[in-house]
Amino acid sequence: MADSVPVSAFVCGHPIAHSRSPKIHNHWLRQYGIAGSYVPIDVLPHDAATFFSTLRSQGLAGGNVTIPHKEAAFAAVERRDEAADLIGAVNTLWFEDDLLIGGNTDALGFAANLDEFASGWTQSGPALVLGAGGAARAVIHALKQRGFRDIRIVNRTVARAVELADRFGMGISAHPPAALRELLSDAGLLVNTTALGMAGKGDADAMAANPEMLPRHAVVTDIVYVPLETPLLAAARALGLKTVDGLGMLLHQAVPGFERWFGVRPNVTRELRDMIVADMAPTASVRSS
Ligand code: NAP
């Protein structure tokens, strides 16, 4: 690697200024002494297909894809990994034998975050997933892969939950918010994937998912990470439940891409996490209980 042309990678989305990915990857480039670059690129929705088809000629080795281009990237690639196919979205791009490949690392990031902060989480019991959007698909894929046999999806628009239950098959059920009280009573894992809880959006109880109704051993996680401690996590922590914030998912999903483009498998460290948390201030407050 030392005597070759520096590798360039990117994160594309619209808007893209808010993305923390450049901070994560540039931290690793510095840490491992790699003379590469990782840049944010704002791509308008109607330019996405052209952007993906010209990566090679732009001298880019690959990159990350964020909202709203994950589905466009899915359509643009020449081959996909299994996770991308199952999730229906691509968040990581790279070249192999001159072919543009699309992968999805969100499921891996979700599971790695819980592995780090809530050991034993796979044995906690039925999982309840709030939301049925793109991120929920990655979460459900991860839950299935990690052996969950009872996954309950609750979504404001029930039809979207039904669609996901059909997509992922056995052991997955779809429910309206009105069923929450009953569904929470024996759930071992509560995952919020809705935008509720994001800074400035919504209040303490995402679709009235009151963590008070959960068993005492339950783990509560929120994939929203701005603020770091969402109202749902704060309520669960106040009850003494195990909570895990969503920042680790973002950090861990970045690992496979960095390894593909720059040839080193990076570590998710406390130092990296602290750096991103500091960058998020003043909205952030550190919490992974
Ligand atoms: P999405 O596809 O737009 O889905 C949004 C979900 O939130 C849908 O289920 C939607 O319900 C629900 N929702 C939105 N507003 C609501 C409201 N007022 N009341 C009830 N439900 C509401 O978005 P996504 O891609 O899944 O992303 C969801 C969140 O996850 C975002 O905040 C994103 O930043 C975060 N995320 C984090 C990571 C990470 O690495 N930590 C990775 C990916 C995503 P309906 O179907 O009824 O509209």
Coordinates of C-alpha atoms and ligand atoms in Angstrom, one line a residue:
M1 CA 0.0 0.0 0.0
A2 CA 2.8 2.4 0.9
D3 CA 4.1 3.0 -2.7
S4 CA 0.7 2.9 -4.4
V5 CA -1.6 5.8 -5.3
P6 CA -3.5 7.1 -2.3
V7 CA -7.0 5.6 -2.2
S8 CA -10.0 7.9 -2.1
A9 CA -13.4 6.9 -0.6
F10 CA -16.5 8.9 0.1
V11 CA -19.9 9.1 1.8
C12 CA -22.7 10.4 -0.4
G13 CA -26.2 11.5 0.6
H14 CA -28.4 14.6 0.5
P15 CA -28.0 16.5 2.6
I16 CA -24.6 15.3 3.7
A17 CA -23.1 18.0 5.9
H18 CA -24.4 16.3 9.1
S19 CA -22.6 13.0 8.4
R20 CA -20.1 11.8 11.0
S21 CA -18.6 9.3 8.6
P22 CA -15.8 11.5 7.4
K23 CA -14.7 12.1 11.1
I24 CA -14.7 8.3 11.7
H25 CA -12.8 7.3 8.6
N26 CA -10.3 10.2 8.8
H27 CA -9.6 9.3 12.4
W28 CA -8.7 5.8 11.3
L29 CA -6.6 7.1 8.3
R30 CA -4.6 9.1 10.8
Q31 CA -4.4 6.3 13.4
Y32 CA -3.1 3.8 10.9
G33 CA -0.9 6.3 9.0
I34 CA -2.6 5.7 5.7
A35 CA -2.2 8.3 3.0
G36 CA -5.8 8.0 1.7
S37 CA -8.8 10.3 1.8
Y38 CA -12.5 10.0 2.7
V39 CA -14.8 12.9 1.7
P40 CA -18.5 13.8 1.9
I41 CA -20.2 14.3 -1.4
D42 CA -23.6 15.9 -1.7
V43 CA -25.5 14.1 -4.5
L44 CA -28.9 15.3 -5.5
P45 CA -31.5 12.5 -5.9
H46 CA -31.8 12.9 -9.7
D47 CA -28.0 12.7 -10.0
A48 CA -27.6 9.5 -8.0
A49 CA -27.6 6.9 -10.8
T50 CA -25.0 8.9 -12.8
F51 CA -22.9 9.4 -9.7
F52 CA -22.8 5.6 -9.0
S53 CA -22.0 4.8 -12.7
T54 CA -19.0 7.2 -12.8
L55 CA -17.2 6.2 -9.5
R56 CA -14.3 4.6 -11.3
S57 CA -13.7 7.5 -13.6
Q58 CA -13.8 9.9 -10.6
G59 CA -10.9 7.9 -9.1
L60 CA -13.0 6.6 -6.2
A61 CA -12.4 3.2 -4.7
G62 CA -15.8 3.0 -3.1
G63 CA -17.7 4.6 -0.3
N64 CA -20.7 4.8 1.9
V65 CA -24.2 5.6 0.9
T66 CA -26.7 7.3 3.2
I67 CA -30.2 8.8 3.0
P68 CA -31.8 9.1 0.5
H69 CA -29.6 7.0 -1.9
K70 CA -29.5 3.5 -0.3
E71 CA -32.2 2.1 -2.7
A72 CA -30.6 3.9 -5.7
A73 CA -27.3 2.3 -4.8
F74 CA -29.0 -1.1 -4.5
A75 CA -30.2 -0.7 -8.1
A76 CA -26.9 0.7 -9.4
V77 CA -24.5 -2.0 -8.3
E78 CA -23.5 -5.0 -10.5
R79 CA -23.5 -7.4 -7.5
R80 CA -24.7 -7.4 -3.9
D81 CA -23.8 -9.2 -0.8
E82 CA -26.4 -11.3 1.0
A83 CA -27.2 -8.7 3.6
A84 CA -27.9 -6.0 1.0
D85 CA -30.2 -8.4 -0.9
L86 CA -32.1 -9.3 2.2
I87 CA -32.4 -5.8 3.5
G88 CA -33.1 -4.2 0.1
A89 CA -30.6 -1.4 0.5
V90 CA -26.9 -0.7 0.0
N91 CA -24.8 1.4 2.3
T92 CA -21.3 0.4 1.3
L93 CA -19.8 0.3 -2.2
W94 CA -16.5 -1.2 -3.4
F95 CA -15.0 -2.7 -6.6
E96 CA -14.1 -6.4 -7.1
D97 CA -12.6 -7.5 -10.4
D98 CA -13.8 -4.3 -12.0
L99 CA -17.4 -4.9 -10.8
L100 CA -19.2 -2.4 -8.5
I101 CA -20.3 -4.3 -5.5
G102 CA -22.9 -3.2 -2.9
G103 CA -23.1 -4.4 0.6
N104 CA -25.1 -3.5 3.7
T105 CA -23.3 -3.3 7.0
D106 CA -26.1 -1.8 9.2
A107 CA -27.2 -5.2 10.5
L108 CA -23.6 -6.0 11.5
G109 CA -23.2 -2.6 13.1
F110 CA -26.4 -3.0 15.1
A111 CA -25.4 -6.5 16.4
A112 CA -21.8 -5.5 17.2
N113 CA -23.0 -2.5 19.2
L114 CA -25.1 -4.8 21.4
D115 CA -22.4 -7.3 21.7
E116 CA -20.1 -4.6 23.0
F117 CA -22.5 -3.0 25.5
A118 CA -25.1 -5.6 26.4
S119 CA -23.5 -9.1 26.4
G120 CA -26.1 -11.8 26.5
W121 CA -28.6 -9.7 24.6
T122 CA -29.4 -12.5 22.2
Q123 CA -30.8 -14.5 25.2
S124 CA -33.1 -11.8 26.4
G125 CA -36.4 -13.1 25.0
P126 CA -38.8 -11.8 22.3
A127 CA -37.7 -8.7 20.4
L128 CA -40.0 -5.7 19.9
V129 CA -39.0 -3.4 17.0
L130 CA -40.6 0.0 16.8
G131 CA -40.7 1.2 13.1
A132 CA -40.8 -0.5 9.8
G133 CA -38.5 1.7 7.6
G134 CA -35.2 1.0 6.0
A135 CA -33.3 0.8 9.3
A136 CA -35.9 -1.6 10.8
R137 CA -35.1 -4.0 7.9
A138 CA -31.4 -4.1 8.9
V139 CA -32.3 -4.6 12.5
I140 CA -34.7 -7.4 11.7
H141 CA -32.1 -9.1 9.5
A142 CA -29.6 -8.9 12.4
L143 CA -32.1 -10.2 14.9
K144 CA -32.9 -13.2 12.7
Q145 CA -29.2 -13.9 12.1
R146 CA -28.6 -13.8 15.8
G147 CA -31.2 -16.4 16.5
F148 CA -34.3 -14.4 17.6
R149 CA -37.4 -16.6 16.9
D150 CA -40.1 -14.1 18.0
I151 CA -39.7 -10.6 16.5
R152 CA -42.6 -8.2 16.8
I153 CA -42.8 -5.2 14.6
V154 CA -44.9 -2.2 15.7
N155 CA -45.4 0.6 13.3
R156 CA -47.7 3.7 12.9
T157 CA -48.5 2.5 9.4
V158 CA -49.3 -1.1 10.1
A159 CA -49.2 -2.0 6.4
R160 CA -45.4 -1.3 6.3
A161 CA -45.0 -3.6 9.3
V162 CA -47.0 -6.4 7.6
E163 CA -44.8 -5.9 4.5
L164 CA -41.7 -6.5 6.6
A165 CA -43.1 -9.5 8.4
D166 CA -43.9 -11.0 5.0
R167 CA -40.4 -10.2 3.7
F168 CA -38.6 -11.8 6.6
G169 CA -40.9 -14.7 7.1
M170 CA -41.3 -17.1 10.0
G171 CA -41.3 -15.8 13.6
I172 CA -42.0 -12.2 12.6
S173 CA -45.3 -10.6 13.4
A174 CA -46.8 -7.1 12.6
H175 CA -48.8 -5.0 15.0
P176 CA -50.4 -1.6 15.5
P177 CA -49.3 0.7 18.2
A178 CA -52.4 -0.1 20.2
A179 CA -51.0 -3.6 20.8
L180 CA -47.8 -2.3 22.5
R181 CA -48.8 -2.7 26.2
E182 CA -49.4 -6.5 25.7
L183 CA -46.4 -6.9 23.4
L184 CA -44.0 -5.2 25.9
S185 CA -45.0 -7.3 28.9
D186 CA -42.8 -10.3 28.0
A187 CA -40.3 -8.6 25.5
G188 CA -36.6 -9.0 26.3
L189 CA -35.4 -6.5 23.8
L190 CA -36.9 -3.2 22.7
V191 CA -35.4 -1.5 19.7
N192 CA -36.5 1.9 18.5
T193 CA -35.9 2.5 14.8
T194 CA -38.3 5.3 14.3
A195 CA -37.2 8.9 13.9
L196 CA -39.1 9.7 17.1
G197 CA -36.7 10.6 19.8
M198 CA -34.4 12.4 17.3
A199 CA -33.4 15.9 18.4
G200 CA -36.4 18.0 17.9
K201 CA -38.7 15.2 16.8
G202 CA -41.2 13.5 19.1
D203 CA -41.4 12.9 22.8
A204 CA -40.5 10.5 25.6
D205 CA -42.6 7.5 24.5
A206 CA -42.1 6.5 20.9
M207 CA -45.5 5.4 19.9
A208 CA -46.3 5.1 23.7
A209 CA -43.7 2.4 24.2
N210 CA -43.5 2.8 27.9
P211 CA -40.5 0.9 29.1
E212 CA -42.2 0.5 32.5
M213 CA -44.2 -2.3 30.9
L214 CA -41.1 -4.3 30.1
P215 CA -39.7 -7.1 32.3
R216 CA -36.8 -6.0 34.6
H217 CA -34.3 -8.0 32.6
A218 CA -35.1 -6.3 29.3
V219 CA -32.5 -4.5 27.2
V220 CA -33.6 -1.2 25.5
T221 CA -31.7 0.2 22.5
D222 CA -32.4 3.2 20.2
I223 CA -30.7 3.4 16.9
V224 CA -31.3 7.2 16.8
Y225 CA -28.1 8.7 18.2
V226 CA -28.8 12.4 18.2
P227 CA -29.3 13.0 21.0
L228 CA -27.2 10.2 22.3
E229 CA -29.6 9.5 25.2
T230 CA -33.0 9.6 23.6
P231 CA -36.1 10.1 25.8
L232 CA -36.9 6.4 25.5
L233 CA -33.4 5.5 26.7
A234 CA -33.6 8.0 29.5
A235 CA -36.9 6.6 30.7
A236 CA -35.6 3.0 30.5
R237 CA -32.4 3.9 32.4
A238 CA -34.4 5.6 35.1
L239 CA -36.2 2.3 35.6
G240 CA -32.9 0.5 36.0
L241 CA -33.1 -1.3 32.6
K242 CA -30.1 -2.0 30.5
T243 CA -29.8 0.6 27.8
V244 CA -27.6 0.9 24.7
D245 CA -27.4 4.1 22.5
G246 CA -27.2 4.1 18.7
L247 CA -23.8 5.6 18.2
G248 CA -22.0 2.2 18.4
M249 CA -24.1 1.0 15.4
L250 CA -22.8 3.9 13.4
L251 CA -19.2 3.2 14.4
H252 CA -19.3 -0.5 13.8
Q253 CA -21.1 -0.3 10.5
A254 CA -18.1 1.7 9.2
V255 CA -15.5 -1.0 9.8
P256 CA -16.0 -3.3 6.8
G257 CA -15.9 -0.4 4.3
F258 CA -12.7 1.0 5.7
E259 CA -11.1 -2.5 5.5
R260 CA -12.2 -3.0 1.9
W261 CA -10.9 0.4 0.6
F262 CA -7.8 0.9 2.8
G263 CA -6.8 -2.7 3.6
V264 CA -6.7 -2.4 7.4
R265 CA -9.5 -3.7 9.7
P266 CA -9.9 -0.7 12.1
N267 CA -10.9 -0.9 15.7
V268 CA -13.9 0.8 17.3
T269 CA -12.3 2.4 20.3
R270 CA -13.3 4.5 23.3
E271 CA -11.2 7.3 21.9
L272 CA -13.1 7.3 18.6
R273 CA -16.4 7.2 20.4
D274 CA -15.4 10.1 22.6
M275 CA -14.3 12.1 19.6
I276 CA -17.6 11.7 17.9
V277 CA -19.5 12.5 21.1
A278 CA -17.5 15.7 21.5
D279 CA -18.4 16.6 18.0
M280 CA -22.1 16.1 18.7
A281 CA -22.1 18.4 21.7
P282 CA -24.1 20.2 23.0
T283 CA -26.9 17.8 22.0
A284 CA -25.0 14.7 23.3
S285 CA -24.6 13.3 26.7
V286 CA -22.6 10.2 27.1
R287 CA -24.5 7.1 28.1
S288 CA -24.3 3.4 27.7
S289 CA -25.3 2.0 30.9
Ligands
NAP1 P1 -37.4 5.6 7.4 O1 -37.2 4.5 6.4 O2 -37.9 7.0 6.9 O3 -38.4 5.1 8.5 C1 -38.9 5.9 9.5 C2 -39.7 5.1 10.5 O4 -40.1 6.0 11.6 C3 -41.0 4.5 9.9 O5 -41.4 3.3 10.6 C4 -42.0 5.6 10.3 O6 -43.4 5.2 10.5 C5 -41.5 6.0 11.7 N1 -42.0 7.4 12.1 C6 -41.5 8.5 11.6 N2 -42.1 9.6 12.2 C7 -43.0 9.0 13.1 C8 -44.0 9.6 14.0 N3 -44.2 10.9 14.1 N4 -44.7 8.7 14.7 C9 -44.6 7.4 14.6 N5 -43.7 6.8 13.7 C10 -42.9 7.6 13.0 O7 -36.1 5.9 8.2 P2 -34.9 4.9 8.5 O8 -33.9 4.9 7.4 O9 -35.5 3.6 8.9 O10 -34.2 5.6 9.8 C11 -34.8 5.7 11.0 C12 -33.9 6.3 12.0 O11 -32.8 5.5 12.3 C13 -33.3 7.7 11.6 O12 -33.4 8.6 12.7 C14 -31.8 7.3 11.2 O13 -31.0 8.4 11.5 C15 -31.6 6.2 12.2 N6 -30.5 5.3 11.8 C16 -29.4 5.1 12.6 C17 -28.4 4.3 12.2 C18 -27.2 4.1 13.1 O14 -26.1 3.7 12.6 N7 -27.3 4.3 14.4 C19 -28.4 3.6 11.0 C20 -29.5 3.8 10.2 C21 -30.6 4.7 10.6 P3 -44.4 5.1 9.2 O15 -44.0 3.9 8.4 O16 -45.7 5.1 9.8 O17 -44.2 6.4 8.4

